PDB file of C-alpha atoms in Angstrom:
ATOM      1  CA  MET A  17      25.151  -0.099  15.016  1.00 56.00           C
ATOM      2  CA  THR A  18      21.735  -2.318  15.559  1.00 64.00           C
ATOM      3  CA  LEU A  19      18.522  -2.411  13.628  1.00 58.00           C
ATOM      4  CA  TRP A  20      16.956   0.388  15.430  1.00 66.00           C
ATOM      5  CA  GLN A  21      20.157   2.222  15.115  1.00 75.00           C
ATOM      6  CA  GLU A  22      20.620   2.509  11.274  1.00 75.00           C
ATOM      7  CA  ALA A  23      21.167   6.101  10.087  1.00 79.00           C
ATOM      8  CA  ASP A  24      19.167   5.367   7.203  1.00 85.00           C
ATOM      9  CA  TYR A  25      15.737   3.740   7.452  1.00 88.00           C
ATOM     10  CA  GLY A  26      15.091   4.096   3.891  1.00 89.00           C
ATOM     11  CA  ILE A  27      18.026   1.942   2.891  1.00 90.00           C
ATOM     12  CA  VAL A  28      16.173  -1.115   4.975  1.00 90.00           C
ATOM     13  CA  ALA A  29      13.018  -0.366   4.265  1.00 91.00           C
ATOM     14  CA  ASP A  30      13.713  -0.618   0.376  1.00 93.00           C
ATOM     15  CA  ARG A  31      15.757  -4.090   0.744  1.00 95.00           C
ATOM     16  CA  ALA A  32      12.413  -5.931   2.359  1.00 95.00           C
ATOM     17  CA  CYS A  33      10.318  -4.209   0.151  1.00 95.00           C
ATOM     18  CA  TRP A  34      12.174  -6.043  -3.435  1.00 97.00           C
ATOM     19  CA  ALA A  35      12.800  -8.601  -1.262  1.00 97.00           C
ATOM     20  CA  LEU A  36       8.978  -9.028  -0.085  1.00 95.00           C
ATOM     21  CA  PHE A  37       8.785  -8.549  -3.992  1.00 97.00           C
ATOM     22  CA  ALA A  38      11.386 -11.203  -5.201  1.00 98.00           C
ATOM     23  CA  ILE A  39       9.374 -14.054  -2.907  1.00 98.00           C
ATOM     24  CA  THR A  40       5.938 -13.159  -3.714  1.00 96.00           C
ATOM     25  CA  SER A  41       6.477 -12.684  -7.580  1.00 97.00           C
ATOM     26  CA  LEU A  42       8.155 -15.933  -7.767  1.00 98.00           C
ATOM     27  CA  ILE A  43       5.761 -17.656  -5.878  1.00 97.00           C
ATOM     28  CA  VAL A  44       2.763 -16.090  -8.095  1.00 96.00           C
ATOM     29  CA  GLY A  45       5.072 -17.172 -11.261  1.00 96.00           C
ATOM     30  CA  LEU A  46       5.161 -20.697  -9.997  1.00 97.00           C
ATOM     31  CA  ARG A  47       1.334 -20.743  -9.556  1.00 94.00           C
ATOM     32  CA  LEU A  48       0.719 -19.183 -12.942  1.00 95.00           C
ATOM     33  CA  LEU A  49       2.955 -21.787 -14.011  1.00 96.00           C
ATOM     34  CA  CYS A  50       1.201 -24.850 -12.514  1.00 95.00           C
ATOM     35  CA  ARG A  51      -2.538 -23.524 -13.696  1.00 94.00           C
ATOM     36  CA  VAL A  52      -1.502 -22.613 -17.099  1.00 94.00           C
ATOM     37  CA  HIS A  53       1.254 -25.978 -18.243  1.00 94.00           C
ATOM     38  CA  PHE A  54      -0.924 -28.324 -15.478  1.00 93.00           C
ATOM     39  CA  ILE A  55      -4.603 -27.296 -14.824  1.00 88.00           C
ATOM     40  CA  HIS A  56      -4.855 -25.336 -17.852  1.00 92.00           C
ATOM     41  CA  SER A  57      -6.564 -22.868 -16.953  1.00 90.00           C
ATOM     42  CA  VAL A  58      -6.299 -19.146 -15.322  1.00 92.00           C
ATOM     43  CA  GLY A  59      -8.778 -17.962 -13.015  1.00 91.00           C
ATOM     44  CA  LEU A  60     -10.307 -14.467 -11.584  1.00 91.00           C
ATOM     45  CA  ASP A  61      -8.079 -14.913  -8.849  1.00 92.00           C
ATOM     46  CA  ASP A  62      -5.280 -15.548 -10.896  1.00 94.00           C
ATOM     47  CA  TYR A  63      -5.731 -11.835 -12.656  1.00 94.00           C
ATOM     48  CA  VAL A  64      -6.090 -10.358  -9.258  1.00 94.00           C
ATOM     49  CA  THR A  65      -3.377 -12.047  -8.010  1.00 94.00           C
ATOM     50  CA  SER A  66      -1.091 -10.855 -10.670  1.00 95.00           C
ATOM     51  CA  GLY A  67      -2.380  -7.445 -10.511  1.00 94.00           C
ATOM     52  CA  CYS A  68      -1.814  -7.087  -6.599  1.00 94.00           C
ATOM     53  CA  ILE A  69       2.412  -8.389  -7.669  1.00 96.00           C
ATOM     54  CA  LEU A  70       2.104  -5.201 -10.078  1.00 96.00           C
ATOM     55  CA  ILE A  71       0.757  -2.907  -6.814  1.00 95.00           C
ATOM     56  CA  LEU A  72       3.358  -4.408  -5.064  1.00 95.00           C
ATOM     57  CA  LEU A  73       5.674  -3.717  -7.953  1.00 96.00           C
ATOM     58  CA  LEU A  74       5.203   0.205  -8.142  1.00 96.00           C
ATOM     59  CA  THR A  75       5.150   0.257  -3.761  1.00 95.00           C
ATOM     60  CA  CYS A  76       8.818  -1.334  -4.343  1.00 96.00           C
ATOM     61  CA  PHE A  77       9.614   1.554  -7.008  1.00 97.00           C
ATOM     62  CA  LEU A  78       7.561   4.628  -4.888  1.00 96.00           C
ATOM     63  CA  ILE A  79       9.418   3.146  -1.748  1.00 95.00           C
ATOM     64  CA  THR A  80      12.813   3.183  -3.944  1.00 96.00           C
ATOM     65  CA  ILE A  81      12.415   6.832  -5.422  1.00 96.00           C
ATOM     66  CA  GLY A  82      11.035   7.999  -1.714  1.00 94.00           C
ATOM     67  CA  SER A  83      14.372   6.512  -0.130  1.00 94.00           C
ATOM     68  CA  SER A  84      16.583   8.384  -2.661  1.00 93.00           C
ATOM     69  CA  HIS A  85      14.697  11.670  -1.099  1.00 93.00           C
ATOM     70  CA  GLY A  86      15.785  11.273   2.109  1.00 91.00           C
ATOM     71  CA  LEU A  87      12.708   9.429   3.219  1.00 91.00           C
ATOM     72  CA  GLY A  88      13.367   6.896   6.359  1.00 89.00           C
ATOM     73  CA  ARG A  89      16.927   8.979   7.368  1.00 91.00           C
ATOM     74  CA  HIS A  90      16.295  10.654  10.562  1.00 88.00           C
ATOM     75  CA  ILE A  91      14.660  14.366  10.219  1.00 87.00           C
ATOM     76  CA  SER A  92      17.919  16.369  11.827  1.00 87.00           C
ATOM     77  CA  THR A  93      20.225  14.867   8.659  1.00 90.00           C
ATOM     78  CA  LEU A  94      17.728  16.575   5.881  1.00 91.00           C
ATOM     79  CA  GLN A  95      17.960  19.961   4.771  1.00 92.00           C
ATOM     80  CA  PRO A  96      14.752  21.762   5.298  1.00 90.00           C
ATOM     81  CA  PRO A  97      13.920  21.443   1.447  1.00 91.00           C
ATOM     82  CA  GLN A  98      14.725  18.107   1.595  1.00 92.00           C
ATOM     83  CA  ILE A  99      12.692  17.023   4.219  1.00 93.00           C
ATOM     84  CA  THR A 100       9.608  18.656   2.755  1.00 93.00           C
ATOM     85  CA  ILE A 101      10.351  16.230  -0.896  1.00 94.00           C
ATOM     86  CA  ALA A 102      10.883  13.409   1.496  1.00 93.00           C
ATOM     87  CA  LEU A 103       7.426  13.929   3.262  1.00 93.00           C
ATOM     88  CA  LYS A 104       5.589  14.369   0.031  1.00 94.00           C
ATOM     89  CA  TRP A 105       6.771  10.829  -0.654  1.00 95.00           C
ATOM     90  CA  ASN A 106       5.842   9.378   2.547  1.00 93.00           C
ATOM     91  CA  VAL A 107       1.755  10.580   1.834  1.00 93.00           C
ATOM     92  CA  ILE A 108       2.238   9.158  -1.669  1.00 95.00           C
ATOM     93  CA  ILE A 109       3.726   6.117  -0.871  1.00 94.00           C
ATOM     94  CA  SER A 110       1.617   5.504   2.450  1.00 92.00           C
ATOM     95  CA  SER A 111      -1.733   6.192  -0.100  1.00 92.00           C
ATOM     96  CA  ILE A 112      -0.526   3.521  -2.600  1.00 93.00           C
ATOM     97  CA  LEU A 113       0.716   1.246   0.040  1.00 91.00           C
ATOM     98  CA  ILE A 114      -2.215   0.184   2.089  1.00 91.00           C
ATOM     99  CA  TRP A 115      -3.871  -1.316  -1.503  1.00 92.00           C
ATOM    100  CA  SER A 116      -1.007  -3.975  -1.615  1.00 88.00           C
ATOM    101  CA  PHE A 117      -1.778  -5.623   1.554  1.00 85.00           C
ATOM    102  CA  SER A 118      -5.660  -4.908   0.798  1.00 90.00           C
ATOM    103  CA  LEU A 119      -6.726  -6.038  -2.910  1.00 92.00           C
ATOM    104  CA  PRO A 120      -5.486  -9.465  -2.270  1.00 92.00           C
ATOM    105  CA  LYS A 121      -9.090 -10.183  -0.491  1.00 92.00           C
ATOM    106  CA  PHE A 122     -10.394  -9.997  -3.745  1.00 94.00           C
ATOM    107  CA  ALA A 123      -8.067 -13.110  -4.860  1.00 93.00           C
ATOM    108  CA  ILE A 124      -8.970 -14.674  -1.808  1.00 94.00           C
ATOM    109  CA  ILE A 125     -12.600 -14.626  -2.361  1.00 94.00           C
ATOM    110  CA  ALA A 126     -12.319 -15.463  -6.278  1.00 92.00           C
ATOM    111  CA  THR A 127     -10.097 -18.688  -4.676  1.00 92.00           C
ATOM    112  CA  LEU A 128     -12.915 -19.658  -2.186  1.00 92.00           C
ATOM    113  CA  ASN A 129     -15.773 -18.955  -5.018  1.00 90.00           C
ATOM    114  CA  ARG A 130     -13.810 -21.227  -7.459  1.00 89.00           C
ATOM    115  CA  ILE A 131     -12.836 -23.892  -4.659  1.00 91.00           C
ATOM    116  CA  LEU A 132     -16.268 -24.141  -2.590  1.00 90.00           C
ATOM    117  CA  SER A 133     -18.703 -23.112  -4.672  1.00 87.00           C
ATOM    118  CA  PRO A 134     -20.893 -21.246  -2.339  1.00 89.00           C
ATOM    119  CA  GLY A 135     -24.777 -20.245  -2.819  1.00 92.00           C
ATOM    120  CA  ARG A 136     -25.341 -16.290  -4.415  1.00 94.00           C
ATOM    121  CA  LYS A 137     -26.016 -15.425  -0.731  1.00 95.00           C
ATOM    122  CA  THR A 138     -22.674 -16.418   0.276  1.00 94.00           C
ATOM    123  CA  THR A 139     -20.840 -15.432  -2.492  1.00 93.00           C
ATOM    124  CA  LEU A 140     -22.763 -11.980  -2.325  1.00 95.00           C
ATOM    125  CA  LEU A 141     -21.721 -11.733   1.414  1.00 95.00           C
ATOM    126  CA  PHE A 142     -18.207 -12.289   0.658  1.00 93.00           C
ATOM    127  CA  TRP A 143     -18.030  -9.595  -1.970  1.00 94.00           C
ATOM    128  CA  SER A 144     -20.023  -7.312  -0.207  1.00 95.00           C
ATOM    129  CA  LEU A 145     -17.318  -7.189   2.451  1.00 93.00           C
ATOM    130  CA  ALA A 146     -14.490  -6.494   0.291  1.00 93.00           C
ATOM    131  CA  LEU A 147     -15.982  -3.750  -1.575  1.00 95.00           C
ATOM    132  CA  SER A 148     -16.365  -2.125   1.873  1.00 94.00           C
ATOM    133  CA  SER A 149     -13.467  -2.681   2.940  1.00 92.00           C
ATOM    134  CA  GLN A 150     -12.032  -1.552  -0.286  1.00 94.00           C
ATOM    135  CA  ALA A 151     -14.278   1.796   0.051  1.00 95.00           C
ATOM    136  CA  CYS A 152     -12.436   1.764   3.545  1.00 93.00           C
ATOM    137  CA  ILE A 153      -9.250   1.535   2.136  1.00 94.00           C
ATOM    138  CA  LEU A 154      -9.578   4.131  -0.687  1.00 95.00           C
ATOM    139  CA  ALA A 155     -11.179   6.918   1.645  1.00 94.00           C
ATOM    140  CA  THR A 156      -8.113   6.064   3.502  1.00 93.00           C
ATOM    141  CA  SER A 157      -6.242   6.604   0.486  1.00 93.00           C
ATOM    142  CA  ILE A 158      -7.887  10.176   0.048  1.00 94.00           C
ATOM    143  CA  TRP A 159      -7.486  11.208   2.963  1.00 94.00           C
ATOM    144  CA  TRP A 160      -3.761  10.743   3.071  1.00 92.00           C
ATOM    145  CA  PHE A 161      -4.050  13.704   0.662  1.00 92.00           C
ATOM    146  CA  VAL A 162      -7.004  15.971   1.992  1.00 94.00           C
ATOM    147  CA  GLN A 163      -6.294  15.971   5.506  1.00 94.00           C
ATOM    148  CA  CYS A 164      -4.455  19.176   4.943  1.00 94.00           C
ATOM    149  CA  GLN A 165      -5.537  22.439   3.625  1.00 93.00           C
ATOM    150  CA  PRO A 166      -3.995  23.467   1.120  1.00 94.00           C
ATOM    151  CA  VAL A 167      -3.292  19.852  -0.194  1.00 93.00           C
ATOM    152  CA  GLU A 168       0.406  20.970  -0.076  1.00 93.00           C
ATOM    153  CA  TYR A 169       0.424  21.752   3.742  1.00 94.00           C
ATOM    154  CA  GLY A 170       0.281  18.417   4.962  1.00 91.00           C
ATOM    155  CA  TRP A 171       4.144  18.223   3.355  1.00 92.00           C
ATOM    156  CA  ASP A 172       5.251  22.041   3.587  1.00 92.00           C
ATOM    157  CA  ARG A 173       4.648  23.809   6.217  1.00 89.00           C
ATOM    158  CA  SER A 174       6.440  27.194   5.495  1.00 90.00           C
ATOM    159  CA  ILE A 175       4.299  27.560   2.547  1.00 90.00           C
ATOM    160  CA  PRO A 176       3.031  31.314   2.023  1.00 91.00           C
ATOM    161  CA  GLY A 177      -0.250  31.777   3.653  1.00 89.00           C
ATOM    162  CA  GLY A 178       0.024  28.262   6.086  1.00 88.00           C
ATOM    163  CA  GLY A 179      -2.874  26.198   6.442  1.00 94.00           C
ATOM    164  CA  LYS A 180      -4.792  23.874   8.514  1.00 95.00           C
ATOM    165  CA  CYS A 181      -4.492  20.312   8.856  1.00 94.00           C
ATOM    166  CA  ALA A 182      -7.072  17.827  10.582  1.00 95.00           C
ATOM    167  CA  PRO A 183      -5.992  16.417  14.007  1.00 95.00           C
ATOM    168  CA  ILE A 184      -4.067  13.207  13.359  1.00 93.00           C
ATOM    169  CA  ARG A 185      -6.420  11.462  15.626  1.00 95.00           C
ATOM    170  CA  VAL A 186      -8.968  11.617  12.392  1.00 95.00           C
ATOM    171  CA  LEU A 187      -6.115   9.370  10.416  1.00 92.00           C
ATOM    172  CA  ALA A 188      -5.516   7.193  13.272  1.00 93.00           C
ATOM    173  CA  ASP A 189      -9.275   6.237  13.813  1.00 94.00           C
ATOM    174  CA  LEU A 190      -9.663   6.121   9.566  1.00 91.00           C
ATOM    175  CA  GLY A 191      -6.725   3.071  10.040  1.00 89.00           C
ATOM    176  CA  TYR A 192      -8.294   1.652  13.329  1.00 91.00           C
ATOM    177  CA  PHE A 193     -12.126   1.351  11.763  1.00 91.00           C
ATOM    178  CA  THR A 194     -10.639   0.445   8.089  1.00 87.00           C
ATOM    179  CA  SER A 195      -8.417  -2.532  10.000  1.00 85.00           C
ATOM    180  CA  ALA A 196     -11.403  -3.795  11.567  1.00 75.00           C
TER     181      ALA A 196
END
């Protein structure tokens, strides 16, 4: 079987996430070791980077849990209750996952501020851009949950009384806007 014919992409995602976490943790660990032992100075960028590692760790745990509940498997191989649980984990993971690649912007800005010592206006511009970007990420994270009313209808279409979801185009447009 080739990669695109896997029966369970959850296993592939799980392995990829933990490999990414291991490599990233090693690099960040070496960076912190050098900053502490050779430079004797830990900066804001180091703290932010460490926080980003924790978010990545949380993401890996969630992907492992989601995979164990059927996330990543072909829907035809899941029973209806498994589909509901897998979709619920998909929403949870998606709302957290985007933070693991958006929060490092703060570490980059802190590094640039440390290295370049820009003026007040440039610093304000950097942080304003990062904060506005994070506001969009927050909106996307929240939208993953509130796009359907009731919220549970987003992953369970069998709830009594039904529900209603916003068009998927709204989430797509929000994603495009956030990434711009």
